[in-house]
Short mmCIF file of C-alpha atoms and ligand atoms in Angstrom, two decimals:
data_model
loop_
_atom_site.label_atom_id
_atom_site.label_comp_id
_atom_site.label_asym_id
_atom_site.label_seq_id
_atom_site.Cartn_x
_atom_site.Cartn_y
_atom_site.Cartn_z
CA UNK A 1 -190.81 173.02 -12.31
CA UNK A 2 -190.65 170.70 -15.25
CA UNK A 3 -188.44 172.72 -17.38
CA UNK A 4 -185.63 173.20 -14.35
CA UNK A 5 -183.92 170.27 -12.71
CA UNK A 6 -182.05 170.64 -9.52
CA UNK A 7 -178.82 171.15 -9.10
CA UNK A 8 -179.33 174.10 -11.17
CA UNK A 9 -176.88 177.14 -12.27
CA UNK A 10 -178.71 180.24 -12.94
CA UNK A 11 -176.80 183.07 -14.80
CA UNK A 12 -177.87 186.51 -13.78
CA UNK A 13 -177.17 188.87 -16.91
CA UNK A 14 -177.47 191.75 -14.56
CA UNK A 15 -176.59 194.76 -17.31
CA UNK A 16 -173.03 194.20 -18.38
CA UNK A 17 -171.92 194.80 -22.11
CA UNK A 18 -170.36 191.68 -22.01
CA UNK A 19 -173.87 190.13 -21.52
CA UNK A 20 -175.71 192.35 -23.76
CA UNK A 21 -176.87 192.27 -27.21
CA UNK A 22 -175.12 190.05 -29.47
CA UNK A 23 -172.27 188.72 -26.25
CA UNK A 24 -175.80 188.33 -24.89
CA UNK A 25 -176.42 185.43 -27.79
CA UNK A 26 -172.72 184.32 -27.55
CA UNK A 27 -172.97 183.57 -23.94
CA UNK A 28 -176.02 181.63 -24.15
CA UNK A 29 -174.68 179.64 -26.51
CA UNK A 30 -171.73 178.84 -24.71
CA UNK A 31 -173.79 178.01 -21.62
CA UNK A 32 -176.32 175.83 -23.67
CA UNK A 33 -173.03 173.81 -25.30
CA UNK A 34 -172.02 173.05 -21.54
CA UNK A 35 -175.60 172.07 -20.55
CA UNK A 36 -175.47 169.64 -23.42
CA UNK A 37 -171.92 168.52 -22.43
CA UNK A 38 -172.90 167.93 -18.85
CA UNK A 39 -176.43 167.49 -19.04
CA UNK A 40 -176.45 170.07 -15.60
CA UNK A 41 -179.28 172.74 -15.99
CA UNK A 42 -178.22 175.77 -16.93
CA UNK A 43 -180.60 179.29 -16.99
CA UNK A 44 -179.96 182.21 -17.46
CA UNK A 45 -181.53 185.94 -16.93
CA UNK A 46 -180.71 187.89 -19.41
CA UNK A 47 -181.77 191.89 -19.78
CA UNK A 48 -185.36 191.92 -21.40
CA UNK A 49 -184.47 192.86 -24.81
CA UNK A 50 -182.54 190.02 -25.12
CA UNK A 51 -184.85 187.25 -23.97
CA UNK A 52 -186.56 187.11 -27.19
CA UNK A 53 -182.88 186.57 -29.58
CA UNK A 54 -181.65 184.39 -26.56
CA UNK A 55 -184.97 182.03 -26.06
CA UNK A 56 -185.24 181.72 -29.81
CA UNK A 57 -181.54 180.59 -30.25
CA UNK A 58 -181.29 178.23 -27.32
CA UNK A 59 -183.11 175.39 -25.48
CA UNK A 60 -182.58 176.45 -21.86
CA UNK A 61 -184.57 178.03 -19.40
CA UNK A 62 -184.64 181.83 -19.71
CA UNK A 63 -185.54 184.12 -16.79
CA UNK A 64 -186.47 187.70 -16.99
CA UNK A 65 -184.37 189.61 -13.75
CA UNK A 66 -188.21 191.00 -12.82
CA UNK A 67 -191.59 191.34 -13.56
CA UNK A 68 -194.31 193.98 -12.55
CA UNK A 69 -196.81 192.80 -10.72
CA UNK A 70 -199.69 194.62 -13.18
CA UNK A 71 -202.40 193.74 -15.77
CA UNK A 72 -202.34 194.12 -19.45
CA UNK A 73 -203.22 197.75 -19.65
CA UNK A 74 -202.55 201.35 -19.18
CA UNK A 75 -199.48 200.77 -17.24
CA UNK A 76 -196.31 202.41 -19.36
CA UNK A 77 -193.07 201.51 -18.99
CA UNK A 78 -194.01 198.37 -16.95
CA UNK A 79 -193.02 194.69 -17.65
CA UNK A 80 -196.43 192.74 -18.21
CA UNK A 81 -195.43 189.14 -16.89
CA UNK A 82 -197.41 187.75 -19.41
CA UNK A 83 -195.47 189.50 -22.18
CA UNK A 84 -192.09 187.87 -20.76
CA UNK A 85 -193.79 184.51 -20.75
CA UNK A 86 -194.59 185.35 -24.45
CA UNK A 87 -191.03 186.34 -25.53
CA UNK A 88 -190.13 183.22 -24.58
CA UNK A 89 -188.85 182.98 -21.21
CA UNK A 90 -189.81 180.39 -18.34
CA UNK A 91 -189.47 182.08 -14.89
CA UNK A 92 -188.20 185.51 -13.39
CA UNK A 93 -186.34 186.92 -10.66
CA UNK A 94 -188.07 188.64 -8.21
CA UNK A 95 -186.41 191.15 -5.11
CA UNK A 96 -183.26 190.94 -6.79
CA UNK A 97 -180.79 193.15 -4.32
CA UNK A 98 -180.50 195.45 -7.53
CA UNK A 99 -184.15 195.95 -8.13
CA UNK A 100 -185.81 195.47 -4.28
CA UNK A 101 -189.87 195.37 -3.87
CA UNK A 102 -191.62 195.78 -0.90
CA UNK A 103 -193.31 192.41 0.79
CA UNK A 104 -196.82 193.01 -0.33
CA UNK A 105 -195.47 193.65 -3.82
CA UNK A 106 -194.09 190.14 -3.91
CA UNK A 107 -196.78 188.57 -2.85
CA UNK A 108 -198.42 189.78 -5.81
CA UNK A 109 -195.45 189.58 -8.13
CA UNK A 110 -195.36 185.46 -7.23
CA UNK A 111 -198.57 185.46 -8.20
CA UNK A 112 -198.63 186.95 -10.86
CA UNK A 113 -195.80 184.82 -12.04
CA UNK A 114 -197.82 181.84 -11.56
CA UNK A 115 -200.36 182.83 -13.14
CA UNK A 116 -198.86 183.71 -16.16
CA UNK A 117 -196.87 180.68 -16.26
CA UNK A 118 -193.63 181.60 -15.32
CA UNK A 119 -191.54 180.10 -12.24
CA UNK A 120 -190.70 182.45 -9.57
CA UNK A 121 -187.18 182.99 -8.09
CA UNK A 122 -187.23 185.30 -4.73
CA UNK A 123 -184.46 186.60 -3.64
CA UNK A 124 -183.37 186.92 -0.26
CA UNK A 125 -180.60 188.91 1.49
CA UNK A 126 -180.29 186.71 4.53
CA UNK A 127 -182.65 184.41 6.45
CA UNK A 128 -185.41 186.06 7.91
CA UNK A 129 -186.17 187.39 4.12
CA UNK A 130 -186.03 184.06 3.11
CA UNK A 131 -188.41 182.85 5.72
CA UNK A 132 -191.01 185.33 4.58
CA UNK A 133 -190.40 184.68 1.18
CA UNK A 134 -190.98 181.02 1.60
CA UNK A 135 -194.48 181.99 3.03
CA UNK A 136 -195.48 183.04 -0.14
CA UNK A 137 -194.92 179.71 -2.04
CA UNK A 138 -192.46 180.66 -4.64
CA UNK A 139 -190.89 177.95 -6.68
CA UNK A 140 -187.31 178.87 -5.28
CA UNK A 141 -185.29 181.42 -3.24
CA UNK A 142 -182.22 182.59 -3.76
CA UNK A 143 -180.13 183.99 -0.68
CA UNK A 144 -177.51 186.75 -1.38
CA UNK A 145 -176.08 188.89 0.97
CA UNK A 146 -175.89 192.27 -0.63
CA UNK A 147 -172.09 192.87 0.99
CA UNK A 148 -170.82 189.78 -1.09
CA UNK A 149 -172.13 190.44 -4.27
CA UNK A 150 -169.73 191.11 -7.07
CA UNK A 151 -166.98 190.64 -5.02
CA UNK A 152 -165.29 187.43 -5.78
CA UNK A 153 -166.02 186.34 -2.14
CA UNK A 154 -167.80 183.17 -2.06
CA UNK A 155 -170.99 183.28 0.30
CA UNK A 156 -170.47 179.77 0.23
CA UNK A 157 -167.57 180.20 2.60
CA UNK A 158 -167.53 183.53 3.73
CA UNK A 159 -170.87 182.87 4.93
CA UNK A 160 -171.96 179.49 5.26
CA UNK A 161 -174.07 180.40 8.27
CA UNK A 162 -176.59 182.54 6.02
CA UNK A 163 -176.71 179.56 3.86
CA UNK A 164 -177.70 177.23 5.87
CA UNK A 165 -179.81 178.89 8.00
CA UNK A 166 -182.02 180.09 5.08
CA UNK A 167 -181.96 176.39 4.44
CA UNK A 168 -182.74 175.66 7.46
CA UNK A 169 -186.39 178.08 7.75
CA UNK A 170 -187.48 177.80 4.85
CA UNK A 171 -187.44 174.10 4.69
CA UNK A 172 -189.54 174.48 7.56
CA UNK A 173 -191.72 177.05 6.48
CA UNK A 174 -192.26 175.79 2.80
CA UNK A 175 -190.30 172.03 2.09
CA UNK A 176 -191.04 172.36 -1.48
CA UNK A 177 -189.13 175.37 -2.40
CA UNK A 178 -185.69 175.20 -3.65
CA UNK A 179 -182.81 177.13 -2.25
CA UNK A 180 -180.51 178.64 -4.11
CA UNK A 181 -178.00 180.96 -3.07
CA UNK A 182 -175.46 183.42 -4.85
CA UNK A 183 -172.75 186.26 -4.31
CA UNK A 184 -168.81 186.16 -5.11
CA UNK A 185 -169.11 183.05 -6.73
CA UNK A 186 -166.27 182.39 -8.92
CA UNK A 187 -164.94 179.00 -8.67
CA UNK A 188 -166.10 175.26 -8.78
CA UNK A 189 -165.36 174.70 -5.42
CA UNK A 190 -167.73 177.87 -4.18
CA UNK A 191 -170.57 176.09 -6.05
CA UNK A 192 -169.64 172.51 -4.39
CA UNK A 193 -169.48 174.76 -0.71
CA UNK A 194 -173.01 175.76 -1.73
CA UNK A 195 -174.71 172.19 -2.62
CA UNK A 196 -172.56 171.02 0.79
CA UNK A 197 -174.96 173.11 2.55
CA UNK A 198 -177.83 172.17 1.74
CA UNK A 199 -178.80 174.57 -1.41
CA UNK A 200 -179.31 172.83 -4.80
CA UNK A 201 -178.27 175.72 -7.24
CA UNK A 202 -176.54 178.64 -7.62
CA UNK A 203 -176.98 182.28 -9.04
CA UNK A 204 -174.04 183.85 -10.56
CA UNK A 205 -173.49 186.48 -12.46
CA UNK A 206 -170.06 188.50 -12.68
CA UNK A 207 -168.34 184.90 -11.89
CA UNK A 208 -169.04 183.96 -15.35
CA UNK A 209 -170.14 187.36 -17.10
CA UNK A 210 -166.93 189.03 -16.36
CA UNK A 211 -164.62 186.48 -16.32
CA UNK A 212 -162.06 186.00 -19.23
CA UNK A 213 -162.76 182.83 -20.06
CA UNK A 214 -166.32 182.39 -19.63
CA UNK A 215 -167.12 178.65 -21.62
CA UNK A 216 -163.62 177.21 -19.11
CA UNK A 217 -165.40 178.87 -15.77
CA UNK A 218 -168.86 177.93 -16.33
CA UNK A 219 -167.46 174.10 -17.35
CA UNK A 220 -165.84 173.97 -14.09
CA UNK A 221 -169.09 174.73 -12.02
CA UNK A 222 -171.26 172.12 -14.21
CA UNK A 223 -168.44 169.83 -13.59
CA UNK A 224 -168.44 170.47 -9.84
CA UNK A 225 -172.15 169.41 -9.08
CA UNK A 226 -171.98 166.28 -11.47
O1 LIG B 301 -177.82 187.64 -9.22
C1 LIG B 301 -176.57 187.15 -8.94
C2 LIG B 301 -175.78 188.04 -8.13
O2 LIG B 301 -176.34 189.13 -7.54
C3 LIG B 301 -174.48 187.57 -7.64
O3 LIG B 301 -173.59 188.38 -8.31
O4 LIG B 301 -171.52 188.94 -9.41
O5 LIG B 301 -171.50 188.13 -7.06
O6 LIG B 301 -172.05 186.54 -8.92
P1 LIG B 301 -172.06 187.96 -8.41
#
């Protein structure tokens, strides 16, 4: 995990226009300036026409929001992990609540992440997920419960429970994964509530995507696990 260093923000893109295209590139830079600033690590996971313009601009880790778990080949419309790799990007989401695999097709998905080079994230919407997740030796796991997402309702605190009993298994599963969780997440504090409990990151997306001031927001997270 050399090129992410715990505590770690990770932006989910998801597919909003404020996050695509050219706000895409704006965003990125704005999160790179506050990485600099604060020296916290910032990623983000951009849509995958933007990873190229976004991991040619800036220095921080870029995540695709998936991969397929294929081969180079006859295999249309697919996303060939080693093609993300290639446009630049570092790791990928995997299970994200918005784009759900089956277990077997995780399994290979991690792998084929690993092979290709890229750092797997596997998301998780509560603990037992998690738990099976962490068999599979990702690199982290995110926890999100599907009900919070988008909401401005911080898992963090409305439930710290799911937290940290995700943190809880899979440190006993698999101690070398790290746990991050996500959903609601919209304010310093929520991402201090989150470290409190034992993750060591965050994903976030329409916390700092949608909000109105995105560079202010994003500054008061970094500045909350410092
Ligand atoms: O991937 C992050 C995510 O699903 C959480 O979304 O909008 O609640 O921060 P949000």
């Amino acid at each position: 995990m050399t090129k992410v260093r715990t505590p770690f923000i990770l932006v989910n893109f998801k597919t909003y226009s404020e996050a695509t295209g050219r706000n895409a590139v704006r965003l990125a830079e704005i999160a790179e300036r506050i990485s600099l600033e604060t020296e916290v690590c910032i990623g983000l996971a951009p849509q995958f026409v933007d990873i190229v313009s976004i991991s040619s601009t800036v220095s921080i880790p870029v995540f695709a929001q998936h991969i397929d778990p294929i081969a180079a080949g006859s295999f249309t419309g697919h996303i060939l992990p080693e093609a993300v790799r290639e446009a630049g990007a570092i790791g990928t989401l995997i299970n994200h609540s918005e784009r759900r695999l089956k277990l077997v097709d995780i399994d290979t998905t991690v792998r084929r992440a690993r092979e290709s080079g890229l750092l797997s994230v596997v998301c998780a919407n509560n603990a037992i997920v998690g738990s099976a997740a962490a068999a599979l030796n990702p690199n982290m796991i995110a926890v999100e419960p599907p009900e919070l997402i988008g909401t401005g309702i911080p898992v963090s605190k409305a439930k710290p429970e799911v937290v940290s009993g995700t943190v809880d298994q899979v440190k006993r599963i698999n101690p070398d994964v790290v746990i991050l969780c996500g959903a609601g997440i919209t304010r310093g504090e929520d991402v201090a509530a989150a470290l409190r409990l034992g993750t060591e990151g965050i994903l976030v997306a329409s916390g700092i995507v949608k909000a109105k001031e995105p560079y202010e927001v994003l500054m008061e997270f970094a500045e909350s696990v410092t």
